Amino acid sequence: MICELLDQAITVRIGEGPSDESPIWRPAIEDHPANHEFGEIESILVTALRDATERFVDQDPERLQAALTALGERHRPVFRRLALHLLRRYHDQYPNLVNDLLKDVDLLHDYNIRHEYTLLLREHWHMLPKEIQSEI
């Protein structure tokens, strides 16, 4: 339900299309001083969705797959950013998926998800096999 509300709020503000401009109105999915929380409904909904999803997974780590699937069904970049945030937080459940994402250097150049990708890369660089590190 929060996903649907967030999607609708973005559509009202920006319209349909591949970009949601989320790096502008929500620079970081995690709590961060760069986030501009001036009562913008989209940012409030991102926080609510992030917190609710984290609690959902904290109660049962097996739920991570369901959360990633639900986010993956959405077409807007903010949902990909939320999925990367979850993978950073719960990386131990899907280390191969994290490795596959990190070796996709095109993600580093995707403005829409660069912040979350960079955090994931920074925090998990030491866990990557040397072959993947050399590819990056």
mmCIF file of the C-alpha atoms, coordinates in Angstrom:
data_MODEL
# 
_entry.id   MODEL 
# 
loop_
_atom_site.group_PDB 
_atom_site.id 
_atom_site.type_symbol 
_atom_site.label_atom_id 
_atom_site.label_alt_id 
_atom_site.label_comp_id 
_atom_site.label_asym_id 
_atom_site.label_entity_id 
_atom_site.label_seq_id 
_atom_site.pdbx_PDB_ins_code 
_atom_site.Cartn_x 
_atom_site.Cartn_y 
_atom_site.Cartn_z 
_atom_site.occupancy 
_atom_site.B_iso_or_equiv 
_atom_site.pdbx_formal_charge 
_atom_site.auth_seq_id 
_atom_site.auth_comp_id 
_atom_site.auth_asym_id 
_atom_site.auth_atom_id 
_atom_site.pdbx_PDB_model_num 
ATOM 1   C CA . MET A 1 1   ? 0.000  0.000   0.000   1.00 0.00 ? 1   MET A CA 1 
ATOM 2   C CA . ILE A 1 2   ? 2.813  2.433   0.815   1.00 0.00 ? 2   ILE A CA 1 
ATOM 3   C CA . CYS A 1 3   ? 4.426  1.550   -2.527  1.00 0.00 ? 3   CYS A CA 1 
ATOM 4   C CA . GLU A 1 4   ? 1.223  2.467   -4.340  1.00 0.00 ? 4   GLU A CA 1 
ATOM 5   C CA . LEU A 1 5   ? 0.867  5.746   -2.430  1.00 0.00 ? 5   LEU A CA 1 
ATOM 6   C CA . LEU A 1 6   ? 4.482  6.669   -3.175  1.00 0.00 ? 6   LEU A CA 1 
ATOM 7   C CA . ASP A 1 7   ? 4.057  5.834   -6.851  1.00 0.00 ? 7   ASP A CA 1 
ATOM 8   C CA . GLN A 1 8   ? 0.894  7.947   -7.034  1.00 0.00 ? 8   GLN A CA 1 
ATOM 9   C CA . ALA A 1 9   ? 2.509  10.884  -5.225  1.00 0.00 ? 9   ALA A CA 1 
ATOM 10  C CA . ILE A 1 10  ? 5.412  10.835  -7.686  1.00 0.00 ? 10  ILE A CA 1 
ATOM 11  C CA . THR A 1 11  ? 3.010  10.644  -10.632 1.00 0.00 ? 11  THR A CA 1 
ATOM 12  C CA . VAL A 1 12  ? 1.102  13.668  -9.353  1.00 0.00 ? 12  VAL A CA 1 
ATOM 13  C CA . ARG A 1 13  ? 4.312  15.636  -8.867  1.00 0.00 ? 13  ARG A CA 1 
ATOM 14  C CA . ILE A 1 14  ? 6.340  14.562  -11.909 1.00 0.00 ? 14  ILE A CA 1 
ATOM 15  C CA . GLY A 1 15  ? 4.073  12.549  -14.167 1.00 0.00 ? 15  GLY A CA 1 
ATOM 16  C CA . GLU A 1 16  ? 4.612  9.199   -15.798 1.00 0.00 ? 16  GLU A CA 1 
ATOM 17  C CA . GLY A 1 17  ? 7.987  8.297   -17.158 1.00 0.00 ? 17  GLY A CA 1 
ATOM 18  C CA . PRO A 1 18  ? 11.216 6.503   -16.377 1.00 0.00 ? 18  PRO A CA 1 
ATOM 19  C CA . SER A 1 19  ? 12.644 9.171   -14.057 1.00 0.00 ? 19  SER A CA 1 
ATOM 20  C CA . ASP A 1 20  ? 11.229 10.076  -10.677 1.00 0.00 ? 20  ASP A CA 1 
ATOM 21  C CA . GLU A 1 21  ? 13.834 12.727  -9.843  1.00 0.00 ? 21  GLU A CA 1 
ATOM 22  C CA . SER A 1 22  ? 14.223 11.052  -6.460  1.00 0.00 ? 22  SER A CA 1 
ATOM 23  C CA . PRO A 1 23  ? 17.928 11.928  -6.065  1.00 0.00 ? 23  PRO A CA 1 
ATOM 24  C CA . ILE A 1 24  ? 16.814 15.566  -6.035  1.00 0.00 ? 24  ILE A CA 1 
ATOM 25  C CA . TRP A 1 25  ? 13.958 15.355  -3.519  1.00 0.00 ? 25  TRP A CA 1 
ATOM 26  C CA . ARG A 1 26  ? 15.483 12.455  -1.542  1.00 0.00 ? 26  ARG A CA 1 
ATOM 27  C CA . PRO A 1 27  ? 19.284 12.369  -1.979  1.00 0.00 ? 27  PRO A CA 1 
ATOM 28  C CA . ALA A 1 28  ? 19.695 9.370   0.360   1.00 0.00 ? 28  ALA A CA 1 
ATOM 29  C CA . ILE A 1 29  ? 17.347 6.543   1.278   1.00 0.00 ? 29  ILE A CA 1 
ATOM 30  C CA . GLU A 1 30  ? 18.926 6.299   4.723   1.00 0.00 ? 30  GLU A CA 1 
ATOM 31  C CA . ASP A 1 31  ? 18.569 9.137   7.218   1.00 0.00 ? 31  ASP A CA 1 
ATOM 32  C CA . HIS A 1 32  ? 21.036 11.732  6.017   1.00 0.00 ? 32  HIS A CA 1 
ATOM 33  C CA . PRO A 1 33  ? 21.573 15.475  6.487   1.00 0.00 ? 33  PRO A CA 1 
ATOM 34  C CA . ALA A 1 34  ? 21.286 15.979  2.703   1.00 0.00 ? 34  ALA A CA 1 
ATOM 35  C CA . ASN A 1 35  ? 17.671 14.836  2.722   1.00 0.00 ? 35  ASN A CA 1 
ATOM 36  C CA . HIS A 1 36  ? 15.309 17.782  2.349   1.00 0.00 ? 36  HIS A CA 1 
ATOM 37  C CA . GLU A 1 37  ? 12.444 16.864  4.616   1.00 0.00 ? 37  GLU A CA 1 
ATOM 38  C CA . PHE A 1 38  ? 10.185 19.879  4.275   1.00 0.00 ? 38  PHE A CA 1 
ATOM 39  C CA . GLY A 1 39  ? 6.990  17.916  4.576   1.00 0.00 ? 39  GLY A CA 1 
ATOM 40  C CA . GLU A 1 40  ? 7.176  16.641  1.003   1.00 0.00 ? 40  GLU A CA 1 
ATOM 41  C CA . ILE A 1 41  ? 4.870  13.679  0.861   1.00 0.00 ? 41  ILE A CA 1 
ATOM 42  C CA . GLU A 1 42  ? 7.198  11.670  -1.373  1.00 0.00 ? 42  GLU A CA 1 
ATOM 43  C CA . SER A 1 43  ? 10.057 11.863  1.116   1.00 0.00 ? 43  SER A CA 1 
ATOM 44  C CA . ILE A 1 44  ? 7.753  11.068  4.033   1.00 0.00 ? 44  ILE A CA 1 
ATOM 45  C CA . LEU A 1 45  ? 6.483  8.008   2.161   1.00 0.00 ? 45  LEU A CA 1 
ATOM 46  C CA . VAL A 1 46  ? 10.048 6.868   1.377   1.00 0.00 ? 46  VAL A CA 1 
ATOM 47  C CA . THR A 1 47  ? 10.874 7.004   5.089   1.00 0.00 ? 47  THR A CA 1 
ATOM 48  C CA . ALA A 1 48  ? 7.674  5.135   5.970   1.00 0.00 ? 48  ALA A CA 1 
ATOM 49  C CA . LEU A 1 49  ? 8.305  2.471   3.321   1.00 0.00 ? 49  LEU A CA 1 
ATOM 50  C CA . ARG A 1 50  ? 11.952 2.058   4.326   1.00 0.00 ? 50  ARG A CA 1 
ATOM 51  C CA . ASP A 1 51  ? 11.139 1.764   8.032   1.00 0.00 ? 51  ASP A CA 1 
ATOM 52  C CA . ALA A 1 52  ? 8.172  -0.565  7.515   1.00 0.00 ? 52  ALA A CA 1 
ATOM 53  C CA . THR A 1 53  ? 10.175 -2.817  5.191   1.00 0.00 ? 53  THR A CA 1 
ATOM 54  C CA . GLU A 1 54  ? 13.100 -2.981  7.604   1.00 0.00 ? 54  GLU A CA 1 
ATOM 55  C CA . ARG A 1 55  ? 10.782 -3.951  10.471  1.00 0.00 ? 55  ARG A CA 1 
ATOM 56  C CA . PHE A 1 56  ? 9.076  -6.521  8.232   1.00 0.00 ? 56  PHE A CA 1 
ATOM 57  C CA . VAL A 1 57  ? 12.445 -8.143  7.439   1.00 0.00 ? 57  VAL A CA 1 
ATOM 58  C CA . ASP A 1 58  ? 13.798 -7.780  10.991  1.00 0.00 ? 58  ASP A CA 1 
ATOM 59  C CA . GLN A 1 59  ? 10.873 -9.865  12.265  1.00 0.00 ? 59  GLN A CA 1 
ATOM 60  C CA . ASP A 1 60  ? 11.663 -12.649 9.794   1.00 0.00 ? 60  ASP A CA 1 
ATOM 61  C CA . PRO A 1 61  ? 14.780 -12.430 7.601   1.00 0.00 ? 61  PRO A CA 1 
ATOM 62  C CA . GLU A 1 62  ? 13.188 -14.844 5.107   1.00 0.00 ? 62  GLU A CA 1 
ATOM 63  C CA . ARG A 1 63  ? 10.871 -11.970 4.144   1.00 0.00 ? 63  ARG A CA 1 
ATOM 64  C CA . LEU A 1 64  ? 13.704 -10.124 2.417   1.00 0.00 ? 64  LEU A CA 1 
ATOM 65  C CA . GLN A 1 65  ? 13.004 -11.938 -0.844  1.00 0.00 ? 65  GLN A CA 1 
ATOM 66  C CA . ALA A 1 66  ? 9.350  -10.883 -0.773  1.00 0.00 ? 66  ALA A CA 1 
ATOM 67  C CA . ALA A 1 67  ? 10.363 -7.278  -0.074  1.00 0.00 ? 67  ALA A CA 1 
ATOM 68  C CA . LEU A 1 68  ? 12.907 -7.251  -2.916  1.00 0.00 ? 68  LEU A CA 1 
ATOM 69  C CA . THR A 1 69  ? 10.351 -8.784  -5.279  1.00 0.00 ? 69  THR A CA 1 
ATOM 70  C CA . ALA A 1 70  ? 7.702  -6.204  -4.373  1.00 0.00 ? 70  ALA A CA 1 
ATOM 71  C CA . LEU A 1 71  ? 10.163 -3.353  -4.908  1.00 0.00 ? 71  LEU A CA 1 
ATOM 72  C CA . GLY A 1 72  ? 11.432 -4.915  -8.133  1.00 0.00 ? 72  GLY A CA 1 
ATOM 73  C CA . GLU A 1 73  ? 7.929  -4.920  -9.594  1.00 0.00 ? 73  GLU A CA 1 
ATOM 74  C CA . ARG A 1 74  ? 7.887  -1.117  -9.521  1.00 0.00 ? 74  ARG A CA 1 
ATOM 75  C CA . HIS A 1 75  ? 9.397  0.827   -12.414 1.00 0.00 ? 75  HIS A CA 1 
ATOM 76  C CA . ARG A 1 76  ? 10.582 3.980   -10.661 1.00 0.00 ? 76  ARG A CA 1 
ATOM 77  C CA . PRO A 1 77  ? 14.233 4.389   -9.590  1.00 0.00 ? 77  PRO A CA 1 
ATOM 78  C CA . VAL A 1 78  ? 13.297 5.161   -5.980  1.00 0.00 ? 78  VAL A CA 1 
ATOM 79  C CA . PHE A 1 79  ? 12.159 1.546   -5.592  1.00 0.00 ? 79  PHE A CA 1 
ATOM 80  C CA . ARG A 1 80  ? 15.488 0.263   -6.967  1.00 0.00 ? 80  ARG A CA 1 
ATOM 81  C CA . ARG A 1 81  ? 17.215 2.562   -4.501  1.00 0.00 ? 81  ARG A CA 1 
ATOM 82  C CA . LEU A 1 82  ? 15.163 1.098   -1.648  1.00 0.00 ? 82  LEU A CA 1 
ATOM 83  C CA . ALA A 1 83  ? 16.090 -2.424  -2.793  1.00 0.00 ? 83  ALA A CA 1 
ATOM 84  C CA . LEU A 1 84  ? 19.803 -1.515  -2.836  1.00 0.00 ? 84  LEU A CA 1 
ATOM 85  C CA . HIS A 1 85  ? 19.421 -0.039  0.649   1.00 0.00 ? 85  HIS A CA 1 
ATOM 86  C CA . LEU A 1 86  ? 17.897 -3.303  1.879   1.00 0.00 ? 86  LEU A CA 1 
ATOM 87  C CA . LEU A 1 87  ? 20.644 -5.361  0.249   1.00 0.00 ? 87  LEU A CA 1 
ATOM 88  C CA . ARG A 1 88  ? 23.248 -3.191  1.943   1.00 0.00 ? 88  ARG A CA 1 
ATOM 89  C CA . ARG A 1 89  ? 21.575 -3.708  5.286   1.00 0.00 ? 89  ARG A CA 1 
ATOM 90  C CA . TYR A 1 90  ? 20.896 -7.454  4.864   1.00 0.00 ? 90  TYR A CA 1 
ATOM 91  C CA . HIS A 1 91  ? 23.807 -8.333  2.577   1.00 0.00 ? 91  HIS A CA 1 
ATOM 92  C CA . ASP A 1 92  ? 24.583 -11.606 4.350   1.00 0.00 ? 92  ASP A CA 1 
ATOM 93  C CA . GLN A 1 93  ? 21.374 -13.193 3.029   1.00 0.00 ? 93  GLN A CA 1 
ATOM 94  C CA . TYR A 1 94  ? 22.209 -12.658 -0.644  1.00 0.00 ? 94  TYR A CA 1 
ATOM 95  C CA . PRO A 1 95  ? 25.990 -12.285 -1.010  1.00 0.00 ? 95  PRO A CA 1 
ATOM 96  C CA . ASN A 1 96  ? 25.953 -13.561 -4.605  1.00 0.00 ? 96  ASN A CA 1 
ATOM 97  C CA . LEU A 1 97  ? 23.292 -11.035 -5.591  1.00 0.00 ? 97  LEU A CA 1 
ATOM 98  C CA . VAL A 1 98  ? 25.317 -8.261  -3.947  1.00 0.00 ? 98  VAL A CA 1 
ATOM 99  C CA . ASN A 1 99  ? 28.423 -9.408  -5.848  1.00 0.00 ? 99  ASN A CA 1 
ATOM 100 C CA . ASP A 1 100 ? 26.507 -9.481  -9.137  1.00 0.00 ? 100 ASP A CA 1 
ATOM 101 C CA . LEU A 1 101 ? 25.128 -5.991  -8.571  1.00 0.00 ? 101 LEU A CA 1 
ATOM 102 C CA . LEU A 1 102 ? 28.487 -4.569  -7.602  1.00 0.00 ? 102 LEU A CA 1 
ATOM 103 C CA . LYS A 1 103 ? 30.255 -5.894  -10.665 1.00 0.00 ? 103 LYS A CA 1 
ATOM 104 C CA . ASP A 1 104 ? 27.666 -4.162  -12.871 1.00 0.00 ? 104 ASP A CA 1 
ATOM 105 C CA . VAL A 1 105 ? 29.633 -0.927  -13.205 1.00 0.00 ? 105 VAL A CA 1 
ATOM 106 C CA . ASP A 1 106 ? 26.849 0.620   -15.299 1.00 0.00 ? 106 ASP A CA 1 
ATOM 107 C CA . LEU A 1 107 ? 24.965 0.989   -12.031 1.00 0.00 ? 107 LEU A CA 1 
ATOM 108 C CA . LEU A 1 108 ? 27.720 3.259   -10.742 1.00 0.00 ? 108 LEU A CA 1 
ATOM 109 C CA . HIS A 1 109 ? 27.046 5.594   -13.653 1.00 0.00 ? 109 HIS A CA 1 
ATOM 110 C CA . ASP A 1 110 ? 23.271 5.583   -13.187 1.00 0.00 ? 110 ASP A CA 1 
ATOM 111 C CA . TYR A 1 111 ? 22.572 8.950   -11.594 1.00 0.00 ? 111 TYR A CA 1 
ATOM 112 C CA . ASN A 1 112 ? 19.272 7.712   -10.148 1.00 0.00 ? 112 ASN A CA 1 
ATOM 113 C CA . ILE A 1 113 ? 20.828 5.023   -7.950  1.00 0.00 ? 113 ILE A CA 1 
ATOM 114 C CA . ARG A 1 114 ? 24.449 6.130   -7.638  1.00 0.00 ? 114 ARG A CA 1 
ATOM 115 C CA . HIS A 1 115 ? 24.273 7.016   -3.933  1.00 0.00 ? 115 HIS A CA 1 
ATOM 116 C CA . GLU A 1 116 ? 22.923 3.647   -2.796  1.00 0.00 ? 116 GLU A CA 1 
ATOM 117 C CA . TYR A 1 117 ? 25.177 1.727   -5.191  1.00 0.00 ? 117 TYR A CA 1 
ATOM 118 C CA . THR A 1 118 ? 28.238 3.626   -3.927  1.00 0.00 ? 118 THR A CA 1 
ATOM 119 C CA . LEU A 1 119 ? 27.363 2.880   -0.294  1.00 0.00 ? 119 LEU A CA 1 
ATOM 120 C CA . LEU A 1 120 ? 26.904 -0.793  -1.102  1.00 0.00 ? 120 LEU A CA 1 
ATOM 121 C CA . LEU A 1 121 ? 30.227 -0.850  -2.957  1.00 0.00 ? 121 LEU A CA 1 
ATOM 122 C CA . ARG A 1 122 ? 32.082 0.998   -0.197  1.00 0.00 ? 122 ARG A CA 1 
ATOM 123 C CA . GLU A 1 123 ? 30.765 -1.235  2.580   1.00 0.00 ? 123 GLU A CA 1 
ATOM 124 C CA . HIS A 1 124 ? 31.242 -4.527  0.747   1.00 0.00 ? 124 HIS A CA 1 
ATOM 125 C CA . TRP A 1 125 ? 34.358 -3.932  -1.312  1.00 0.00 ? 125 TRP A CA 1 
ATOM 126 C CA . HIS A 1 126 ? 36.478 -6.024  1.058   1.00 0.00 ? 126 HIS A CA 1 
ATOM 127 C CA . MET A 1 127 ? 34.069 -8.965  0.686   1.00 0.00 ? 127 MET A CA 1 
ATOM 128 C CA . LEU A 1 128 ? 34.229 -9.032  -3.096  1.00 0.00 ? 128 LEU A CA 1 
ATOM 129 C CA . PRO A 1 129 ? 36.411 -11.663 -4.716  1.00 0.00 ? 129 PRO A CA 1 
ATOM 130 C CA . LYS A 1 130 ? 39.634 -10.197 -6.133  1.00 0.00 ? 130 LYS A CA 1 
ATOM 131 C CA . GLU A 1 131 ? 38.479 -10.991 -9.694  1.00 0.00 ? 131 GLU A CA 1 
ATOM 132 C CA . ILE A 1 132 ? 35.407 -8.800  -9.268  1.00 0.00 ? 132 ILE A CA 1 
ATOM 133 C CA . GLN A 1 133 ? 37.444 -6.031  -7.631  1.00 0.00 ? 133 GLN A CA 1 
ATOM 134 C CA . SER A 1 134 ? 39.770 -5.967  -10.639 1.00 0.00 ? 134 SER A CA 1 
ATOM 135 C CA . GLU A 1 135 ? 36.780 -5.778  -13.031 1.00 0.00 ? 135 GLU A CA 1 
ATOM 136 C CA . ILE A 1 136 ? 35.418 -2.754  -11.219 1.00 0.00 ? 136 ILE A CA 1 
# 
